[in-house]
């Protein structure tokens, strides 16, 4: 480990200093969301946490994350007690800002620990590759934009996820992997998107005999079942006792939201929505019927409850079926080949399926794909070729989260620097694959990368020069989302080929 330079610790020190400088930067409504959760968990008894609605930003994360907020509030009371008053909506004293920003940095050291465990878990010959991948995750522009500027705690929770994946590497720690993932689910329910991969892998590798799937290990089944049920019992048991499970369900799963988020996440539905908008002016020539009542929705570009003017409507059932189908495909291979690299590939593909086909997907969920994929992106050049357009598309798609002028140089310069540095390093260290590479996938990656910089320049600068402020605001968002969606879909198709031919 001594020859791995720069070390994770050294990078963490420099990154922390940089993140502290960002304390006064733009913060989204998510900052107020978490301040309000601090106030709720500090000021009210547990029975009232999921009923409180003074603010529109009600508590909608599972109980373990609420407990995490409660722990933070124990410290916050000594920093600025006013931030813990539920009625102080929008409160953002400098003490509050600095405290909440600092908690994101401190909690992210869970990610640092998990990545160090990941590097140590691989063979000596491949530790330099694991180290490079770990640095790319810890210094990710996605985490910088979402956590340290926009404001969330993703680094902390992805650290728990990676730790669970590292624990899944050895037979002796598979049980702890299951327990850790159960804890993660009780902190943020978005990880349910990945849960089928853990379920299949633990069932096949831990609960059944590796040499014969017809020979169950009843002792292991009992231990895993008791531990996982114990975790969920600790999280949800009190609320079941108080008869509040339906209230938790309504808070955690607000299915009343529309198909697309306000800014389209770069997925299949972004491409579907873009196609619908392109067809609107062409409809009279093509003889296509137009739903007049949908035009007010589709011409805004910022879509809440989405309606389509030309194409058929998409229902929750459609998205659920498509997501399930495209998650089951990689799980079939995982069932018959329950090794660690296949497991990480299945986790990644479950993330792809949920992101590409899910209902009301947020662009921030792209990290569900990027982070697990990063762990195996340097397995060989075929994996790297599939990862490259995802790295570009996923990070560019986050740019609209920071729409203020002051953050424009920061997000663009840092992201471009990260892409140039790590893609250059990845390109030089990725091993030559045993199987032949895919010519079309390589050419797609190259072509896709050449378009990224002109698109960023147009959407961030030239659009306002051509059209002025506040005119056709939907165009840059639509172009960014549709371009990013093309990259994510192309990456998904490329990795599906690699996964099933590896």
C-alpha positions as a printed NumPy array, in Angstrom:
array([[  0.   ,   0.   ,   0.   ],
       [  2.925,   2.381,   0.569],
       [  3.586,   2.762,  -3.167],
       [  0.011,   3.852,  -3.945],
       [  0.411,   7.569,  -4.442],
       [ -1.345,   9.845,  -3.777],
       [ -2.998,   7.974,  -0.947],
       [ -6.697,   8.14 ,  -0.15 ],
       [ -5.88 ,   9.961,   3.076],
       [ -3.801,  12.603,   1.313],
       [ -6.555,  13.188,  -1.232],
       [ -9.123,  13.368,   1.569],
       [ -7.146,  16.111,   3.325],
       [ -6.899,  18.235,   0.17 ],
       [-10.515,  17.538,  -0.799],
       [-11.734,  18.484,   2.667],
       [ -9.919,  21.822,   2.515],
       [-11.506,  22.475,  -0.88 ],
       [-14.975,  21.54 ,   0.366],
       [-14.637,  23.869,   3.353],
       [-14.05 ,  26.726,   0.908],
       [-17.433,  25.855,  -0.639],
       [-19.388,  26.449,   2.578],
       [-20.832,  29.79 ,   1.328],
       [-21.732,  28.342,  -2.09 ],
       [-25.246,  27.918,  -3.467],
       [-27.475,  25.569,  -1.493],
       [-30.73 ,  24.074,  -2.737],
       [-34.008,  23.474,  -0.954],
       [-32.467,  20.196,   0.218],
       [-30.513,  22.272,   2.739],
       [-33.779,  23.45 ,   4.284],
       [-35.152,  19.91 ,   4.046],
       [-32.399,  18.565,   6.27 ],
       [-32.507,  21.553,   8.62 ],
       [-36.212,  20.898,   9.071],
       [-35.534,  17.224,   9.753],
       [-33.022,  18.216,  12.413],
       [-35.74 ,  20.337,  14.017],
       [-38.401,  17.635,  13.775],
       [-36.298,  14.868,  15.282],
       [-34.963,  17.148,  18.03 ],
       [-38.173,  18.906,  19.046],
       [-40.851,  16.238,  18.715],
       [-41.408,  12.761,  20.138],
       [-40.698,   9.895,  17.727],
       [-44.421,   9.169,  17.327],
       [-44.906,  12.561,  15.647],
       [-41.92 ,  12.551,  13.29 ],
       [-43.804,  11.23 ,  10.264],
       [-46.938,  13.339,  10.895],
       [-45.312,  16.767,  11.289],
       [-46.084,  19.006,   8.281],
       [-45.439,  22.601,   9.334],
       [-42.984,  22.734,   6.446],
       [-43.74 ,  21.346,   3.014],
       [-40.436,  19.424,   3.341],
       [-41.813,  16.67 ,   5.535],
       [-39.691,  13.761,   6.786],
       [-39.708,  11.12 ,   4.026],
       [-36.611,   8.992,   4.685],
       [-36.699,   5.692,   6.641],
       [-36.26 ,   5.615,  10.447],
       [-32.505,   4.99 ,  10.587],
       [-31.82 ,   8.185,   8.664],
       [-34.228,  10.014,  10.951],
       [-32.183,   8.632,  13.853],
       [-29.038,   9.927,  12.122],
       [-30.626,  13.395,  11.977],
       [-31.535,  13.071,  15.656],
       [-27.906,  12.324,  16.521],
       [-26.765,  15.368,  14.559],
       [-29.34 ,  17.499,  16.353],
       [-27.766,  16.563,  19.701],
       [-24.671,  18.432,  18.529],
       [-26.555,  21.164,  16.654],
       [-28.197,  22.395,  19.862],
       [-24.803,  23.65 ,  21.02 ],
       [-24.092,  25.392,  17.695],
       [-27.323,  27.339,  17.11 ],
       [-30.501,  26.234,  18.93 ],
       [-32.633,  28.33 ,  16.572],
       [-32.021,  25.892,  13.723],
       [-33.892,  23.256,  15.757],
       [-37.145,  25.201,  15.971],
       [-39.713,  23.633,  13.64 ],
       [-41.412,  26.983,  12.972],
       [-38.139,  28.63 ,  11.8  ],
       [-38.768,  27.842,   8.138],
       [-35.898,  28.771,   5.837],
       [-33.552,  29.476,   8.731],
       [-29.95 ,  29.648,   7.509],
       [-27.683,  31.485,   9.917],
       [-23.998,  31.144,   9.138],
       [-23.656,  28.789,  12.134],
       [-26.388,  26.589,  10.645],
       [-24.807,  26.585,   7.191],
       [-21.352,  25.777,   8.494],
       [-22.648,  23.071,  10.815],
       [-24.677,  21.277,   8.148],
       [-21.925,  21.538,   5.559],
       [-19.447,  20.146,   8.088],
       [-21.684,  17.16 ,   8.868],
       [-21.651,  16.189,   5.184],
       [-17.841,  16.246,   5.153],
       [-17.475,  14.301,   8.402],
       [-20.067,  11.665,   7.479],
       [-18.33 ,  11.157,   4.114],
       [-15.397,   9.579,   5.914],
       [-17.539,   6.418,   5.966],
       [-16.998,   6.402,   2.198],
       [-13.258,   6.87 ,   2.698],
       [-13.146,   3.896,   5.068],
       [-15.178,   1.707,   2.693],
       [-12.901,   2.556,  -0.235],
       [ -9.794,   1.748,   1.792],
       [-11.358,  -1.633,   2.627],
       [-12.083,  -2.128,  -1.069],
       [ -8.448,  -1.489,  -2.058],
       [ -7.18 ,  -3.921,   0.584],
       [ -9.667,  -6.593,  -0.501],
       [ -8.195,  -7.065,  -3.984],
       [ -5.08 ,  -8.983,  -4.922],
       [ -1.698,  -7.269,  -4.694],
       [ -1.343,  -7.217,  -8.485],
       [ -4.58 ,  -5.259,  -8.928],
       [ -4.399,  -2.902,  -5.951],
       [ -3.199,  -0.001,  -8.075],
       [ -6.311,  -0.356, -10.262],
       [ -8.594,  -0.494,  -7.219],
       [ -6.8  ,   2.522,  -5.776],
       [ -7.35 ,   4.577,  -8.942],
       [-11.033,   3.601,  -9.024],
       [-11.37 ,   4.548,  -5.341],
       [ -9.829,   7.972,  -5.929],
       [-12.232,   8.556,  -8.827],
       [-15.184,   7.82 ,  -6.537],
       [-14.02 ,   9.888,  -3.577],
       [-13.181,  12.881,  -5.795],
       [-16.3  ,  12.439,  -7.935],
       [-17.819,  15.655,  -9.308],
       [-21.191,  13.99 ,  -8.745],
       [-20.646,  13.865,  -4.998],
       [-19.156,  17.37 ,  -5.001],
       [-22.14 ,  18.843,  -6.861],
       [-24.885,  16.909,  -5.082],
       [-23.54 ,  16.749,  -1.531],
       [-21.19 ,  19.642,  -0.964],
       [-22.953,  22.327,  -2.999],
       [-26.537,  21.272,  -3.7  ],
       [-26.598,  19.517,  -0.301],
       [-27.261,  15.878,   0.571],
       [-25.585,  12.983,   2.394],
       [-24.981,  10.604,  -0.519],
       [-21.273,  10.073,   0.178],
       [-22.072,   8.701,   3.614],
       [-24.679,   6.263,   2.323],
       [-22.701,   5.162,  -0.713],
       [-19.918,   4.411,   1.749],
       [-22.266,   2.021,   3.545],
       [-23.215,   0.472,   0.193],
       [-19.591,  -0.053,  -0.878],
       [-18.764,  -1.503,   2.538],
       [-21.586,  -4.016,   2.068],
       [-20.222,  -4.897,  -1.38 ],
       [-16.699,  -5.367,  -0.003],
       [-18.032,  -7.613,   2.765],
       [-19.757,  -9.678,   0.058],
       [-16.363, -10.552,  -1.409],
       [-15.53 , -13.28 ,   1.117],
       [-17.661, -16.2  ,   2.261],
       [-16.734, -15.454,   5.875],
       [-18.257, -11.949,   5.739],
       [-21.314, -12.543,   3.562],
       [-23.604, -12.4  ,   6.592],
       [-22.23 ,  -8.964,   7.513],
       [-22.828,  -7.825,   3.959],
       [-26.505,  -8.685,   4.283],
       [-26.767,  -6.92 ,   7.643],
       [-25.029,  -3.798,   6.323],
       [-27.281,  -3.626,   3.278],
       [-30.368,  -4.027,   5.466],
       [-29.151,  -1.059,   7.53 ],
       [-28.696,   0.906,   4.311],
       [-32.268,   0.162,   3.208],
       [-33.481,   1.485,   6.554],
       [-31.589,   4.717,   5.894],
       [-32.638,   5.473,   2.311],
       [-35.197,   3.438,   0.419],
       [-33.831,   4.329,  -3.036],
       [-31.447,   1.394,  -2.555],
       [-34.44 ,  -0.914,  -2.968],
       [-33.648,  -0.508,  -6.67 ],
       [-30.528,  -2.602,  -6.075],
       [-31.921,  -5.013,  -3.508],
       [-32.722,  -7.885,  -5.901],
       [-29.   ,  -8.239,  -6.68 ],
       [-28.2  ,  -8.64 ,  -2.966],
       [-31.12 , -11.022,  -2.506],
       [-30.084, -13.33 ,  -5.362],
       [-26.39 , -13.226,  -4.498],
       [-26.848, -13.923,  -0.777],
       [-29.406, -16.619,  -1.48 ],
       [-27.171, -18.356,  -3.978],
       [-23.746, -17.826,  -2.362],
       [-24.642, -17.938,   1.332],
       [-27.942, -19.745,   1.794],
       [-27.378, -22.513,  -0.76 ],
       [-24.4  , -24.805,  -1.242],
       [-22.164, -23.326,  -3.99 ],
       [-21.733, -26.781,  -5.48 ],
       [-25.455, -27.548,  -5.615],
       [-28.358, -25.12 ,  -5.512],
       [-30.56 , -27.986,  -4.328],
       [-28.749, -28.209,  -0.982],
       [-29.863, -25.414,   1.357],
       [-27.697, -24.357,   4.29 ],
       [-30.35 , -24.094,   6.963],
       [-27.984, -22.63 ,   9.537],
       [-27.008, -19.789,   7.22 ],
       [-30.624, -19.2  ,   6.196],
       [-31.597, -18.903,   9.856],
       [-28.741, -16.522,  10.717],
       [-29.342, -14.256,   7.727],
       [-33.097, -14.233,   8.248],
       [-32.866, -13.421,  11.948],
       [-30.296, -10.662,  11.418],
       [-32.099,  -8.955,   8.521],
       [-35.481,  -9.179,  10.236],
       [-33.83 ,  -7.867,  13.391],
       [-32.546,  -4.798,  11.526],
       [-35.953,  -4.074,   9.99 ],
       [-37.624,  -4.771,  13.314],
       [-35.399,  -2.234,  15.048],
       [-36.166,   0.353,  12.368],
       [-39.883,  -0.16 ,  11.8  ],
       [-40.98 ,  -2.134,  14.876],
       [-41.829,   0.912,  17.027],
       [-43.917,   2.419,  14.234],
       [-45.723,  -0.899,  13.738],
       [-46.467,  -0.886,  17.479],
       [-47.944,   2.614,  17.168],
       [-49.974,   1.641,  14.065],
       [-48.075,   4.075,  11.823],
       [-46.815,   1.816,   9.026],
       [-49.371,   3.131,   6.518],
       [-48.301,   6.677,   7.335],
       [-44.667,   5.715,   6.736],
       [-45.64 ,   4.088,   3.449],
       [-47.356,   7.272,   2.273],
       [-44.324,   9.376,   3.216],
       [-41.688,   7.045,   1.732],
       [-43.521,   6.211,  -1.499],
       [-45.419,   9.257,  -2.865],
       [-46.655,   7.598,  -6.052],
       [-48.812,  10.603,  -6.929],
       [-45.823,  12.259,  -8.618],
       [-45.581,  12.274, -12.406],
       [-43.504,  10.13 , -14.749],
       [-40.719,  12.692, -15.173],
       [-39.049,  14.907, -12.638],
       [-39.141,  18.699, -13.164],
       [-35.866,  18.345, -15.047],
       [-35.868,  15.131, -17.049],
       [-33.478,  12.554, -15.683],
       [-31.371,  11.255, -18.603],
       [-33.238,   8.022, -19.165],
       [-35.572,   6.291, -21.619],
       [-38.425,   8.615, -20.704],
       [-36.317,  11.68 , -21.478],
       [-35.769,  10.281, -24.969],
       [-39.469,   9.391, -25.17 ],
       [-40.446,  12.926, -24.122],
       [-37.961,  14.463, -26.569],
       [-39.4  ,  12.354, -29.4  ],
       [-42.905,  13.508, -28.473],
       [-41.839,  17.156, -28.688],
       [-40.127,  16.651, -32.047],
       [-43.279,  15.021, -33.428],
       [-45.566,  17.916, -32.438],
       [-44.648,  20.252, -35.352],
       [-44.463,  17.253, -37.7  ],
       [-47.861,  15.859, -36.71 ],
       [-49.949,  17.707, -39.358],
       [-47.68 ,  16.492, -42.169],
       [-47.61 ,  12.933, -40.842],
       [-51.331,  12.865, -40.155],
       [-50.843,  12.148, -36.467],
       [-53.523,  13.098, -33.936],
       [-52.474,  15.704, -31.356],
       [-53.851,  15.839, -27.813],
       [-54.483,  19.561, -27.417],
       [-54.784,  19.39 , -23.631],
       [-51.22 ,  18.03 , -23.425],
       [-49.581,  20.875, -25.323],
       [-49.355,  23.155, -22.274],
       [-47.371,  20.458, -20.482],
       [-45.095,  19.374, -23.284],
       [-44.049,  22.846, -24.439],
       [-42.799,  23.93 , -21.044],
       [-39.84 ,  21.601, -21.007],
       [-40.044,  21.458, -17.219],
       [-42.344,  18.528, -16.737],
       [-44.223,  17.779, -13.548],
       [-47.205,  15.529, -14.22 ],
       [-46.194,  14.586, -17.748],
       [-48.675,  14.351, -20.604],
       [-47.716,  13.362, -24.135],
       [-49.245,  15.078, -27.142],
       [-48.463,  12.423, -29.764],
       [-47.055,   9.273, -28.169],
       [-49.083,   6.95 , -25.897],
       [-49.19 ,   7.734, -22.176],
       [-46.894,   5.806, -19.831],
       [-48.305,   4.393, -16.593],
       [-46.691,   3.32 , -13.33 ],
       [-47.409,  -0.278, -14.276],
       [-45.482,   0.086, -17.535],
       [-42.413,   1.444, -15.755],
       [-42.569,  -1.239, -13.067],
       [-42.79 ,  -4.097, -15.588],
       [-39.937,  -2.752, -17.724],
       [-37.739,  -2.172, -14.683],
       [-38.397,  -5.662, -13.37 ],
       [-37.716,  -7.327, -16.726],
       [-34.394,  -5.588, -17.236],
       [-33.34 ,  -6.316, -13.667],
       [-34.196, -10.002, -13.918],
       [-32.021, -10.526, -16.999],
       [-28.659,  -9.953, -15.266],
       [-29.916, -11.727, -12.144],
       [-30.303, -14.944, -14.133],
       [-26.573, -14.94 , -14.823],
       [-25.826, -14.042, -11.189],
       [-27.867, -17.044, -10.057],
       [-25.782, -19.439, -12.147],
       [-22.472, -17.647, -11.544],
       [-22.509, -16.248,  -7.981],
       [-19.043, -14.697,  -7.924],
       [-18.189, -11.193,  -6.709],
       [-17.527,  -9.502, -10.059],
       [-20.77 , -10.858, -11.495],
       [-22.523,  -9.578,  -8.356],
       [-21.125,  -6.049,  -8.835],
       [-22.115,  -6.189, -12.499],
       [-25.642,  -7.238, -11.509],
       [-25.846,  -4.394,  -8.959],
       [-24.801,  -1.974, -11.686],
       [-27.335,  -3.319, -14.179],
       [-30.106,  -3.202, -11.576],
       [-29.189,   0.456, -11.108],
       [-29.315,   0.987, -14.874],
       [-32.756,  -0.634, -15.175],
       [-34.245,   1.385, -12.315],
       [-32.755,   4.631, -13.597],
       [-33.658,   4.11 , -17.251],
       [-37.185,   2.771, -16.831],
       [-38.313,   3.882, -13.352],
       [-41.166,   6.214, -12.41 ],
       [-40.287,   9.829, -11.472],
       [-36.541,   9.247, -11.464],
       [-34.348,  12.098, -10.231],
       [-31.129,  12.886, -12.09 ],
       [-29.185,  12.488,  -8.829],
       [-29.952,   8.759,  -8.941],
       [-27.313,   8.395, -11.693],
       [-24.84 ,   7.731,  -8.869],
       [-26.62 ,   4.398,  -8.311],
       [-24.949,   3.341, -11.56 ],
       [-21.693,   5.28 , -11.621],
       [-20.438,   4.277,  -8.174],
       [-20.839,   0.468,  -8.343],
       [-19.69 ,   0.475, -11.991],
       [-16.516,   2.344, -10.94 ],
       [-15.486,  -0.652,  -8.829],
       [-15.174,  -2.875, -11.925],
       [-14.594,  -0.274, -14.667],
       [-10.899,  -1.154, -14.786],
       [-11.362,  -4.899, -15.034],
       [-10.387,  -4.559, -18.698],
       [-10.831,  -2.189, -21.633],
       [-14.218,  -3.609, -22.591],
       [-15.596,  -2.579, -19.203],
       [-13.893,   0.796, -19.468],
       [-15.375,   1.436, -22.943],
       [-18.86 ,   0.939, -21.516],
       [-18.081,   3.086, -18.469],
       [-16.672,   6.065, -20.386],
       [-19.918,   7.481, -21.896],
       [-21.667,   6.912, -18.557],
       [-19.029,   8.964, -16.726],
       [-19.481,  11.847, -19.173],
       [-23.268,  11.692, -19.496],
       [-23.936,  11.107, -15.815],
       [-21.889,  14.048, -14.594],
       [-22.976,  16.468, -17.325],
       [-26.607,  15.646, -16.544],
       [-26.094,  17.043, -13.026],
       [-25.167,  20.524, -14.261],
       [-28.732,  21.927, -14.162],
       [-28.764,  21.284, -10.394],
       [-26.432,  24.29 , -10.097],
       [-27.995,  27.044, -12.162],
       [-26.455,  30.112, -10.526],
       [-23.708,  32.077, -12.282],
       [-21.254,  31.84 ,  -9.388],
       [-21.198,  28.025,  -9.532],
       [-20.884,  27.779, -13.331],
       [-17.054,  27.944, -13.457],
       [-16.78 ,  25.575, -10.511],
       [-19.003,  22.811, -11.847],
       [-17.641,  22.968, -15.396],
       [-13.939,  23.312, -14.604],
       [-13.972,  20.677, -11.862],
       [-16.017,  18.185, -13.899],
       [-13.932,  18.624, -17.052],
       [-10.717,  18.343, -15.023],
       [-11.997,  15.133, -13.375],
       [-13.068,  13.658, -16.711],
       [ -9.799,  14.495, -18.447],
       [ -7.661,  13.264, -15.557],
       [ -9.434,  10.022, -14.712],
       [-10.466,   9.024, -18.215],
       [ -6.853,   9.583, -19.31 ],
       [ -5.553,   7.468, -16.429],
       [ -8.24 ,   4.805, -16.914],
       [ -7.367,   4.647, -20.607],
       [ -3.7  ,   3.983, -19.812],
       [ -4.1  ,   1.434, -17.027],
       [ -7.139,  -0.596, -18.131],
       [ -5.88 ,  -4.111, -19.026],
       [ -6.261,  -5.557, -22.488],
       [ -9.285,  -7.907, -22.492],
       [ -9.079, -11.586, -23.249],
       [-12.093, -11.273, -25.533],
       [-12.123,  -8.954, -28.565],
       [-13.391,  -5.424, -28.007],
       [-16.573,  -4.101, -29.582],
       [-15.685,  -1.798, -32.468],
       [-19.024,   0.066, -32.526],
       [-18.97 ,   0.655, -28.782],
       [-15.491,   2.18 , -28.951],
       [-16.492,   4.476, -31.825],
       [-19.69 ,   5.482, -30.034],
       [-17.666,   6.499, -26.96 ],
       [-15.288,   8.588, -29.063],
       [-18.063,  10.339, -30.981],
       [-20.056,  10.925, -27.839],
       [-17.132,  12.55 , -26.021],
       [-16.473,  14.969, -28.898],
       [-19.993,  16.409, -28.574],
       [-19.837,  16.973, -24.802],
       [-17.794,  20.208, -24.721],
       [-19.754,  22.049, -27.49 ],
       [-23.009,  21.051, -25.8  ],
       [-21.851,  22.372, -22.404],
       [-20.725,  25.639, -24.012],
       [-24.032,  26.119, -25.834],
       [-26.308,  25.23 , -22.911],
       [-24.33 ,  27.246, -20.378],
       [-23.316,  30.315, -22.433],
       [-24.343,  30.545, -26.087],
       [-28.054,  29.931, -25.57 ],
       [-28.409,  33.157, -23.601],
       [-26.302,  35.026, -26.183],
       [-28.571,  33.858, -29.017],
       [-31.95 ,  34.152, -27.304],
       [-31.381,  36.389, -24.292],
       [-32.356,  35.739, -20.676],
       [-35.542,  33.82 , -19.841],
       [-36.36 ,  32.846, -23.433],
       [-36.752,  29.207, -24.475],
       [-35.403,  28.122, -21.095],
       [-36.506,  24.565, -21.779],
       [-34.137,  24.132, -24.745],
       [-30.812,  23.848, -22.826],
       [-32.45 ,  21.541, -20.295],
       [-33.976,  19.391, -23.028],
       [-30.704,  19.212, -24.97 ],
       [-28.685,  18.345, -21.849],
       [-31.135,  15.695, -20.725],
       [-31.559,  14.112, -24.153],
       [-27.824,  14.105, -24.878],
       [-27.079,  12.61 , -21.469],
       [-29.83 ,  10.033, -21.949],
       [-28.218,   8.91 , -25.201],
       [-24.932,   8.375, -23.363],
       [-26.498,   6.471, -20.471],
       [-28.514,   4.234, -22.801],
       [-25.483,   3.613, -25.012],
       [-23.393,   2.764, -21.958],
       [-26.102,   0.4  , -20.704],
       [-26.309,  -1.462, -24.015],
       [-22.512,  -1.721, -24.153],
       [-22.237,  -3.038, -20.615],
       [-25.059,  -5.533, -21.142],
       [-23.038,  -7.015, -24.006],
       [-19.867,  -7.102, -21.888],
       [-21.684,  -8.571, -18.871],
       [-23.268, -11.427, -20.791],
       [-20.177, -12.26 , -22.828],
       [-17.636, -12.051, -19.978]])
